[in-house]
XYZ file of N, CA and C in Angstrom:
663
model
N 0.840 -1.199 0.000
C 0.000 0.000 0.000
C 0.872 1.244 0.000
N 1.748 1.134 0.742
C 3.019 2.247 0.928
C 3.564 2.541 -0.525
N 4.050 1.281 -1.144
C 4.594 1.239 -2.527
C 3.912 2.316 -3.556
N 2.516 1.610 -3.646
C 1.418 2.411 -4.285
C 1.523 3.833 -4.232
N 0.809 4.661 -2.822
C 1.403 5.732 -2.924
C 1.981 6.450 -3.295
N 3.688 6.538 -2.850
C 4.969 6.521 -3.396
C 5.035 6.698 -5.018
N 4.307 5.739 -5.657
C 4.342 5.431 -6.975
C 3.271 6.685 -7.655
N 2.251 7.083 -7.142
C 1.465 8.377 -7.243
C 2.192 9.507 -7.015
N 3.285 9.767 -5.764
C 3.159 10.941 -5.821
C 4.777 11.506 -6.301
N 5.274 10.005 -6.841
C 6.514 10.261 -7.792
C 5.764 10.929 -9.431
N 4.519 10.380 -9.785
C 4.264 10.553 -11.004
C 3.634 11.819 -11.186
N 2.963 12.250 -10.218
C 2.481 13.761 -10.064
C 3.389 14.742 -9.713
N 4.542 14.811 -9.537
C 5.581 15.338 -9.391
C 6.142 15.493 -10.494
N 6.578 14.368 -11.472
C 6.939 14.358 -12.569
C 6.081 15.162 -13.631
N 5.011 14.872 -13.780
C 4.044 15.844 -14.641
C 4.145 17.718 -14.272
N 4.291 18.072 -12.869
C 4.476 19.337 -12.681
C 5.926 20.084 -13.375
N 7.002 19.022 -12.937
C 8.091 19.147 -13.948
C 7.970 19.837 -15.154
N 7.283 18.891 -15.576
C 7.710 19.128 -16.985
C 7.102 20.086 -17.796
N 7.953 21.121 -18.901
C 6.866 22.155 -19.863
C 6.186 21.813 -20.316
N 5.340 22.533 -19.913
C 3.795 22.323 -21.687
C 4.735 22.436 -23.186
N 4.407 22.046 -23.887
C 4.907 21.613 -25.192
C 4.085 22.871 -25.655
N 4.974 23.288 -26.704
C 4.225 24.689 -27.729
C 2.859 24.152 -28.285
N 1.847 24.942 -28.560
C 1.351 24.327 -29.440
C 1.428 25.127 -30.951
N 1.852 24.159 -32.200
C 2.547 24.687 -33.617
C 1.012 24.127 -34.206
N 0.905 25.602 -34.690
C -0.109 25.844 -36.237
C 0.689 25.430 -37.713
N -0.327 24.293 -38.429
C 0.087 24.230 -39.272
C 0.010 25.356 -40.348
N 0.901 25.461 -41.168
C 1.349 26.790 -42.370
C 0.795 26.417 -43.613
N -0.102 24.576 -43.912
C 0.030 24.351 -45.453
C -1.067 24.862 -45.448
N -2.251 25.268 -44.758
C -3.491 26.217 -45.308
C -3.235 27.138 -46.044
N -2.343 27.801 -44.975
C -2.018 29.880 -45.321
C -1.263 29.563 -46.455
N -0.598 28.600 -46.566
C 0.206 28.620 -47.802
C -0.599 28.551 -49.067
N -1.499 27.549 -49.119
C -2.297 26.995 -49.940
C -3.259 28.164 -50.608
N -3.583 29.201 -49.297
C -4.471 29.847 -49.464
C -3.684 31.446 -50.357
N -2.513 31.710 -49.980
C -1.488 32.518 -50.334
C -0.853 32.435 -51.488
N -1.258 31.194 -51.875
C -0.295 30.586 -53.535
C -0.674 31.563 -54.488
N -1.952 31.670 -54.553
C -2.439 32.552 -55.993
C -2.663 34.328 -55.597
N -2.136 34.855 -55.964
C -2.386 36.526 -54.970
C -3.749 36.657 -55.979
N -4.271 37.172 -55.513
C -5.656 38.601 -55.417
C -5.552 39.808 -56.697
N -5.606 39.631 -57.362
C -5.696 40.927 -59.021
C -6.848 41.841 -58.818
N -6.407 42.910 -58.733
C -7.032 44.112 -58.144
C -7.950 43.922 -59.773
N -9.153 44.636 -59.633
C -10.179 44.987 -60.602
C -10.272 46.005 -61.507
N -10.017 45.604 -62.569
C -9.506 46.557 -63.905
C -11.188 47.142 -64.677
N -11.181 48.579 -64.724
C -12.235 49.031 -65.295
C -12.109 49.054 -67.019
N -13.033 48.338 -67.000
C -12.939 47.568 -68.740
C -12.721 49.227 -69.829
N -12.112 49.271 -70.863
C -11.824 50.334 -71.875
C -12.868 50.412 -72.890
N -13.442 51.573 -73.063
C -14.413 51.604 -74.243
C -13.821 52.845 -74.792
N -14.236 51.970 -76.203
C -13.070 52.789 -77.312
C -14.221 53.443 -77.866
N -13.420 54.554 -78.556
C -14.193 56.079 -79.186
C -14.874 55.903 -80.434
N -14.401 54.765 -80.821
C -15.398 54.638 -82.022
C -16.918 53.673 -81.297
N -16.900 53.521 -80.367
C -18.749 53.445 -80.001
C -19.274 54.576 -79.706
N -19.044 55.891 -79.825
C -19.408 57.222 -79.970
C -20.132 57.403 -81.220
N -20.979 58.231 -81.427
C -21.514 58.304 -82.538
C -21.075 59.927 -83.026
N -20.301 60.035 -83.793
C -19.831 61.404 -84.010
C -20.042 61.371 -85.580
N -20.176 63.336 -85.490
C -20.680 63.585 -86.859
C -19.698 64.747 -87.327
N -19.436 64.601 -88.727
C -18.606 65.973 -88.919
C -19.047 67.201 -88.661
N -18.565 68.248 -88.761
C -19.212 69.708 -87.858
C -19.829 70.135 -89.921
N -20.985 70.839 -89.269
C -21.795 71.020 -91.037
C -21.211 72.519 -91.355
N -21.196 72.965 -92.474
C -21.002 73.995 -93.399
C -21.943 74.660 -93.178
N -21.739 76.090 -93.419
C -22.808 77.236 -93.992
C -24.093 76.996 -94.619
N -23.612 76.208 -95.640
C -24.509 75.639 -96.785
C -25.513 74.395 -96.613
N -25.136 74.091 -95.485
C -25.518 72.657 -95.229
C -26.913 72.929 -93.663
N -27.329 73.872 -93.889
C -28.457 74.076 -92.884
C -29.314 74.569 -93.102
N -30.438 73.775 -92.642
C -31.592 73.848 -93.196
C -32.051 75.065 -93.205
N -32.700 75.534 -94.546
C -33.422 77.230 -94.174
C -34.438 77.240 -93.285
N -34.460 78.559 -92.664
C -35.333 79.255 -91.761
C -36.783 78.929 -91.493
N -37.402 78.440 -90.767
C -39.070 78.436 -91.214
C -40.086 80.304 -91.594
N -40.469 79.649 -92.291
C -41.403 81.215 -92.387
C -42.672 80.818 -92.136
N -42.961 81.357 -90.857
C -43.785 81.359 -90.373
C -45.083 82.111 -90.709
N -44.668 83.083 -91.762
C -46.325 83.983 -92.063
C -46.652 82.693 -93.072
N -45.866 81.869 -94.462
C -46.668 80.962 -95.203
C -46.984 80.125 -94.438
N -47.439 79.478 -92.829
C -48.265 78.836 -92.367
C -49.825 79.140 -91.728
N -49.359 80.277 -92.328
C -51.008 81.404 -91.551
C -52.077 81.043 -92.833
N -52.940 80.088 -92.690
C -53.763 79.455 -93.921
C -54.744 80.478 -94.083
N -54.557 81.568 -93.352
C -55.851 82.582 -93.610
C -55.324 83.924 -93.815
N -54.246 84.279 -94.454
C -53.325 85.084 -94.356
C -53.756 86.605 -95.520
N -54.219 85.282 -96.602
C -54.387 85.637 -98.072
C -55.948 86.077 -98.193
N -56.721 85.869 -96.614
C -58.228 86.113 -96.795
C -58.554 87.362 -96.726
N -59.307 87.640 -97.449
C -60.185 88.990 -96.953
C -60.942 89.009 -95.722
N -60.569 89.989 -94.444
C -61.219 90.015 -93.560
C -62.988 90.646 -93.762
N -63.907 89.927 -93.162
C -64.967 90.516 -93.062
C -65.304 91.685 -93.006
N -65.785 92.637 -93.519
C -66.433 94.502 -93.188
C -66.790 94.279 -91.815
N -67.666 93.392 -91.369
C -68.264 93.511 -90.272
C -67.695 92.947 -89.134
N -66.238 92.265 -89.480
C -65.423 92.143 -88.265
C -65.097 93.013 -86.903
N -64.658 93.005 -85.743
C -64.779 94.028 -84.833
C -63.065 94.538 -84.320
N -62.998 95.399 -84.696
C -61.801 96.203 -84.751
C -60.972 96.394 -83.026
N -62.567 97.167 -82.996
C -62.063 97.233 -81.167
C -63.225 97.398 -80.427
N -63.351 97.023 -79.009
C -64.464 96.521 -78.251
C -64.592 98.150 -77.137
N -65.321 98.568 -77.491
C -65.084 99.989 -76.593
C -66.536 100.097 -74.910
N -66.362 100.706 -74.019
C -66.983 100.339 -73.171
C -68.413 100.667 -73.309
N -68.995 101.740 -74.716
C -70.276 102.565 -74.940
C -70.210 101.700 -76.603
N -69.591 100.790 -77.018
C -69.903 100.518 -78.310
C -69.374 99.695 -78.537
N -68.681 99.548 -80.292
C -68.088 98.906 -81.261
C -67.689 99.826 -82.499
N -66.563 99.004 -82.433
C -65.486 100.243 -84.289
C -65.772 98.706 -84.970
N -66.126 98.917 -86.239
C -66.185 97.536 -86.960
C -64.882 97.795 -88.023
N -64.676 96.888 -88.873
C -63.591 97.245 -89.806
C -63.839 97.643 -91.072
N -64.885 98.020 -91.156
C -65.595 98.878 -92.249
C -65.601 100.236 -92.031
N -65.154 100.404 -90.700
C -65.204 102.005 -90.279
C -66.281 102.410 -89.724
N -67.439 101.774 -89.716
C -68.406 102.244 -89.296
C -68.875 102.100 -87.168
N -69.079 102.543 -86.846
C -69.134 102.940 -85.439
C -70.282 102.739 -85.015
N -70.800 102.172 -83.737
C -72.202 101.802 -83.206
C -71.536 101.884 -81.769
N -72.417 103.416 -81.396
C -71.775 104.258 -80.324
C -73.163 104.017 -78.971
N -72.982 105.245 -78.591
C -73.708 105.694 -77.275
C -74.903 104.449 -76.232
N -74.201 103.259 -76.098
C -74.320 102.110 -75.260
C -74.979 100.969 -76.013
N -75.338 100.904 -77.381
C -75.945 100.032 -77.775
C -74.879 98.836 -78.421
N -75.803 97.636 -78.311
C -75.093 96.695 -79.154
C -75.164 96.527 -80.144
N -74.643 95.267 -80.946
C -74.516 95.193 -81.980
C -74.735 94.165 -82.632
N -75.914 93.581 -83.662
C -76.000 92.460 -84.317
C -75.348 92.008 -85.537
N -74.807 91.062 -85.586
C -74.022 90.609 -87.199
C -74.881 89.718 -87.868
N -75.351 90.008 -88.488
C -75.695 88.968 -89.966
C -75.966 88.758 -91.301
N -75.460 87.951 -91.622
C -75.209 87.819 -93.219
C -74.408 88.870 -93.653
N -73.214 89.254 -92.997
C -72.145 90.609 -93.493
C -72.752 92.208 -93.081
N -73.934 92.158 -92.571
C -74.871 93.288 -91.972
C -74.500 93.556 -90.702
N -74.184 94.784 -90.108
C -74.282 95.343 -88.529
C -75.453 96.229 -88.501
N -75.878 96.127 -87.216
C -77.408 96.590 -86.794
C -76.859 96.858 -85.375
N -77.800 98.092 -85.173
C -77.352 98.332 -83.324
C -78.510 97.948 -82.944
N -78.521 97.375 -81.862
C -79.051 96.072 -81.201
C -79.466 96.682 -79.320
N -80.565 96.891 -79.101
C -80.932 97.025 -78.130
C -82.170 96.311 -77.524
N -81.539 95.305 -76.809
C -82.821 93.927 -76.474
C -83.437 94.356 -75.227
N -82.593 95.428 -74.794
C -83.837 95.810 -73.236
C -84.439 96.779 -73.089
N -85.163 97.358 -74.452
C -85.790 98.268 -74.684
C -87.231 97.668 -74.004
N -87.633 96.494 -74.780
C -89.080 96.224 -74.423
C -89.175 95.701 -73.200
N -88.087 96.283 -72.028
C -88.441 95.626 -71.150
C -88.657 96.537 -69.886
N -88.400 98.204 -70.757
C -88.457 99.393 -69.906
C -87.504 99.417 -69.165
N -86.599 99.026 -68.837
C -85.099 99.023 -68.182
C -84.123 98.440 -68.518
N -83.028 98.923 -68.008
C -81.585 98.240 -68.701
C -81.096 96.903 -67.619
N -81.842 95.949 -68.156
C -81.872 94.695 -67.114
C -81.317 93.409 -68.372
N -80.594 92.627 -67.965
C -80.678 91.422 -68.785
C -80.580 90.560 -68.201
N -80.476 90.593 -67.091
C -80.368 89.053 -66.270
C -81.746 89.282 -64.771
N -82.153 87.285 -65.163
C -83.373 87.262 -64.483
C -82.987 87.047 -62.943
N -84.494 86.937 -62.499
C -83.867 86.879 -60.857
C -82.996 85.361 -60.127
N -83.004 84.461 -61.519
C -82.049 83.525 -61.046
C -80.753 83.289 -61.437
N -80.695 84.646 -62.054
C -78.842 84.877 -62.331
C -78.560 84.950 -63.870
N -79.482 84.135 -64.670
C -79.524 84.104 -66.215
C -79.826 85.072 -67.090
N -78.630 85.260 -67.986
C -79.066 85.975 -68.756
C -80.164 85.786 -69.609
N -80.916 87.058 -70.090
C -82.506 86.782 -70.683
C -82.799 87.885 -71.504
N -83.405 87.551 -72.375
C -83.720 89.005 -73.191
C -84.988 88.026 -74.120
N -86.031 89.145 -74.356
C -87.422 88.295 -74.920
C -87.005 87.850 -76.363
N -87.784 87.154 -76.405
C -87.280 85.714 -78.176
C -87.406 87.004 -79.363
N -87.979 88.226 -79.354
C -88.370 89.083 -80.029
C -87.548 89.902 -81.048
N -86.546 89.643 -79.632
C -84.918 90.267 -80.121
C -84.534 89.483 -81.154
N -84.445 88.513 -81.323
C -83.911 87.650 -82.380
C -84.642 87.830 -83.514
N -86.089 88.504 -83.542
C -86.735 88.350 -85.134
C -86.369 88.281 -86.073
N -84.603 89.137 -86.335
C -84.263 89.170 -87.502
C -83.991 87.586 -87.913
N -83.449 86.892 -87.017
C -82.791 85.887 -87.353
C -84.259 85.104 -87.973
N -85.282 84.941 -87.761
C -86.341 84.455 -87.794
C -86.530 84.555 -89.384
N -86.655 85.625 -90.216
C -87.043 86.029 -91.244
C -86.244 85.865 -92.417
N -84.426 85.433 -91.853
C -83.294 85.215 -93.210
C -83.368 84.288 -93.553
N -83.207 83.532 -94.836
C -82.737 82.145 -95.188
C -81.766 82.251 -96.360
N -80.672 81.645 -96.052
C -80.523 80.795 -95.056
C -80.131 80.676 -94.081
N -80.482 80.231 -92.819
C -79.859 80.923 -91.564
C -78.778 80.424 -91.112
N -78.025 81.486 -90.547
C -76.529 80.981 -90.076
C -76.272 79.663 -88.996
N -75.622 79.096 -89.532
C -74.962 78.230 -88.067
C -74.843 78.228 -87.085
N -74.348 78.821 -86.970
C -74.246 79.269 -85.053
C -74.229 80.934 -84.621
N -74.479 80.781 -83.600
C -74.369 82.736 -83.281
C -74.125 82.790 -82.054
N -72.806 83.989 -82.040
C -71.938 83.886 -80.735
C -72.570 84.764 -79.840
N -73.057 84.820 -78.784
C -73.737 85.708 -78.082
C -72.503 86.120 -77.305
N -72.228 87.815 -77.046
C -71.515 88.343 -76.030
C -72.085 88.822 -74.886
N -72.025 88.910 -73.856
C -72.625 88.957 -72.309
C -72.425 90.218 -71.971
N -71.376 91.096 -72.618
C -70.877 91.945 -71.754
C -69.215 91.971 -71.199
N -68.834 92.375 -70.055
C -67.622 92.313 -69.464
C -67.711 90.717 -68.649
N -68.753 90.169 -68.695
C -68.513 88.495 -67.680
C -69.419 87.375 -68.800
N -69.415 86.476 -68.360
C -69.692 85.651 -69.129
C -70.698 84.752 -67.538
N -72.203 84.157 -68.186
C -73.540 83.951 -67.235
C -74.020 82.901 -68.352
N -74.728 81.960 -67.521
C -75.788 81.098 -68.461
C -76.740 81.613 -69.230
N -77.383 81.479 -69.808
C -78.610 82.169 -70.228
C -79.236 81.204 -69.838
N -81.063 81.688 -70.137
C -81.723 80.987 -69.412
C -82.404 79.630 -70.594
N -82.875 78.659 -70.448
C -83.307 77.890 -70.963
C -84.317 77.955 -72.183
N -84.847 79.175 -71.852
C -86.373 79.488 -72.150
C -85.420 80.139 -73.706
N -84.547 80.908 -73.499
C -83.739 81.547 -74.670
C -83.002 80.826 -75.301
N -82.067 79.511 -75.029
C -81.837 78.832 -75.347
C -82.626 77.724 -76.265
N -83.467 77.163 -75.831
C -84.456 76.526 -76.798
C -85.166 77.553 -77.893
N -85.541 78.630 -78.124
C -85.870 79.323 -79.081
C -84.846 79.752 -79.996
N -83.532 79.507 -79.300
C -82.528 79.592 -80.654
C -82.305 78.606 -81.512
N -82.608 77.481 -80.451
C -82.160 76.094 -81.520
C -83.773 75.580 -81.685
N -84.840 76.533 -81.842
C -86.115 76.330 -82.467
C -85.574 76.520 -83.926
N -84.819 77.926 -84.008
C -84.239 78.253 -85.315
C -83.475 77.604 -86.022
N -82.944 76.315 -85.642
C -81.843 75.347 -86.468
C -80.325 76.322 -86.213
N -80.155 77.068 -85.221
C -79.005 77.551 -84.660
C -78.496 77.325 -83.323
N -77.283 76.863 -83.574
C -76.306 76.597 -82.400
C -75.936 77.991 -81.599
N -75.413 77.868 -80.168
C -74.944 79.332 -79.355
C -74.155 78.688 -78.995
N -73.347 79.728 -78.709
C -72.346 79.909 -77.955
C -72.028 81.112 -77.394
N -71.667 80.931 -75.734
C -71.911 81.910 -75.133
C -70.300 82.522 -74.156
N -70.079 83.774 -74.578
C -68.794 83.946 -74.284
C -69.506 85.709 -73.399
N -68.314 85.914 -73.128
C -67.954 87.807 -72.731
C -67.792 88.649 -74.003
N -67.548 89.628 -74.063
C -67.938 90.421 -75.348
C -66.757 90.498 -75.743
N -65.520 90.842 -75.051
C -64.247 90.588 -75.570
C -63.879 89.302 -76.295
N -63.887 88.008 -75.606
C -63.981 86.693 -76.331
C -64.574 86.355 -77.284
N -65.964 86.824 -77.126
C -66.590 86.997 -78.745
C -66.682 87.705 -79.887
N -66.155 88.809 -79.304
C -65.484 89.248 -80.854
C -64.408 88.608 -81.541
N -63.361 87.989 -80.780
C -62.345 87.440 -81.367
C -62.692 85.831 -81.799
N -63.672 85.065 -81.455
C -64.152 83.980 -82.287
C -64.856 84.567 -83.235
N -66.046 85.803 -83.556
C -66.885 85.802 -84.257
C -65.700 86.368 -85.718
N -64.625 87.078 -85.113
C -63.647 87.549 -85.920
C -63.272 86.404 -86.900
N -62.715 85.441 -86.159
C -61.742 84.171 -86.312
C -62.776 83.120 -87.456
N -63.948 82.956 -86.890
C -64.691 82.067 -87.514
C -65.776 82.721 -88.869
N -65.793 84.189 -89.026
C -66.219 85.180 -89.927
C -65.247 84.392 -90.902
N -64.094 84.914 -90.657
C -62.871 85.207 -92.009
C -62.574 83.166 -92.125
N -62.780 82.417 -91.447
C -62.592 80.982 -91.926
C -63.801 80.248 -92.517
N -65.388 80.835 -92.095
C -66.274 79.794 -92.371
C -66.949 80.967 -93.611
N -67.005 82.091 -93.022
C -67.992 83.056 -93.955
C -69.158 83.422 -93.095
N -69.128 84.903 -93.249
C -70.585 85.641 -92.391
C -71.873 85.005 -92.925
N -71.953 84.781 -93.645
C -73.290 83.782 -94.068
C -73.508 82.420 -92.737
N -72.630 81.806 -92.476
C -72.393 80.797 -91.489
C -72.230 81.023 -90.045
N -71.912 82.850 -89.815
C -71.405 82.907 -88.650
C -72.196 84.249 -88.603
N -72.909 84.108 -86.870
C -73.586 85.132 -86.423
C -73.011 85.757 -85.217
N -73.735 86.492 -85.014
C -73.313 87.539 -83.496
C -74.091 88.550 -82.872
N -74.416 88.339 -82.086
C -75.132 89.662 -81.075
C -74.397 89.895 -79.731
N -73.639 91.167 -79.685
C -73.188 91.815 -78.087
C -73.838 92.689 -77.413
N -73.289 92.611 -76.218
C -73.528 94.075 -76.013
C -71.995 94.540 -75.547
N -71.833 96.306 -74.959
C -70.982 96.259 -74.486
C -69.937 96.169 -73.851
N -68.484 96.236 -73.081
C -68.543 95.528 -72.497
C -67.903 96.746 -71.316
N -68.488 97.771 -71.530
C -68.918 98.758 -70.211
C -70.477 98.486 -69.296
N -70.911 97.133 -70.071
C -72.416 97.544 -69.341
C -72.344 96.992 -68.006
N -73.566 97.987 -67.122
C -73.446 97.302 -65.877
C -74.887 97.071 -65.539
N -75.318 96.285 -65.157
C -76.787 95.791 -64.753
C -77.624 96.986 -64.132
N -78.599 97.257 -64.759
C -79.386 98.360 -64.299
C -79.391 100.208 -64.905
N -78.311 100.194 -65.124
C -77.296 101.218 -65.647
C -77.548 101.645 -66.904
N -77.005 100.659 -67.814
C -76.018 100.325 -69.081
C -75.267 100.244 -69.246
N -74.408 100.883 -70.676
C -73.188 101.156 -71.290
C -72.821 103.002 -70.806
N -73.681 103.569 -70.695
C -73.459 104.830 -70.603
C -73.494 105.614 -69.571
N -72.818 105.282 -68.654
C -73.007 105.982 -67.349
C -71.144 107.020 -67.190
């Protein structure tokens, strides 16, 4: 039993002795892994002929100018006599020279101007009803009633604003086989202008008033 012992605490003695042994990393990985180096990344070359280049052009070699007046298809027309020159706040200058002054309006048809006063028969200078619409009695229109052949459409001007008219006036125009259209007096001179000199005053109508008028008033205050 003694022996035994003895024999333990010779061998645990011996183990304290002795160094730990290194411990060695093998190198054939890093080597393995190190054999081939790493090639940095080359930005590929694009050559100048995938450019699309053109020689620089000559004097001679550019296209002429546009002229813009030979695209004006109405250039060569005779403007209407009864076209409207300028829109004044007590009238109209037509381009015939002739003048339709001291607050009245003005009717166009069939190449004819007429001064035009629709709120005569109504004893005051009123054109709009009590629900905001413009209105003037079917009476006003007689002329249109009596021409043939009657125009196409007829641009009604309002004045300085532009309002519905009322229904009741509306259906008695297109009783007549005529279309409206309803603008401000400025705007409608320049369609009744525009569509005069392209379709023909025979085709194209107009009644304004001015576009000084003010409800109750008139043109002439």
């Amino acid at each position: 039993m003694a022996s035994s012992l003895r024999a333990c605490r010779q061998f645990a003695s011996t183990l304290r002795q002795a160094p730990p042994s290194p411990l060695r990393l093998s190198t054939s990985s890093t080597a393995n892994t190190c054999r081939h180096p790493v090639r940095a990344a080359t930005t590929p070359r694009i050559s100048a002929s995938h450019f699309h280049t053109s020689a620089p052009r000559s004097a001679g070699d550019e296209p002429p100018p546009t002229d813009f007046g030979a695209l004006d298809v109405l250039g060569n027309t005779p403007v209407p006599s009864t076209s409207i020159d300028v829109c004044m706040s007590d009238g109209f200058h037509l381009n015939s020279g002739a003048r339709i002054l001291d607050g009245a309006g003005v009717l166009l048809v069939g190449g004819e101007a007429f001064s035009w006063r629709p709120w005569l028969s109504r004893g005051e200078k009123r054109l709009v009803n009590k629900k905001g619409q413009w209105e003037v009695p079917n009476d006003t229109f007689g002329l249109l009633s009596l021409i043939w052949p009657r125009p196409d459409l007829l641009i009604l001007g309002l004045g300085p604003e532009i309002r519905p008219i009322s229904p009741e006036l509306r259906r008695h125009i297109s009783s007549l086989g005529i279309r409206v259209e309803v603008l401000d007096t400025r705007n409608a001179a320049a369609q009744f202008n525009l569509l005069a000199t392209e379709r023909g005053v025979d085709d194209v109508a107009a009644a304004m008033i001015p576009i000084g008028w003010k409800e109750g008033v008139g043109a002439t205050w």
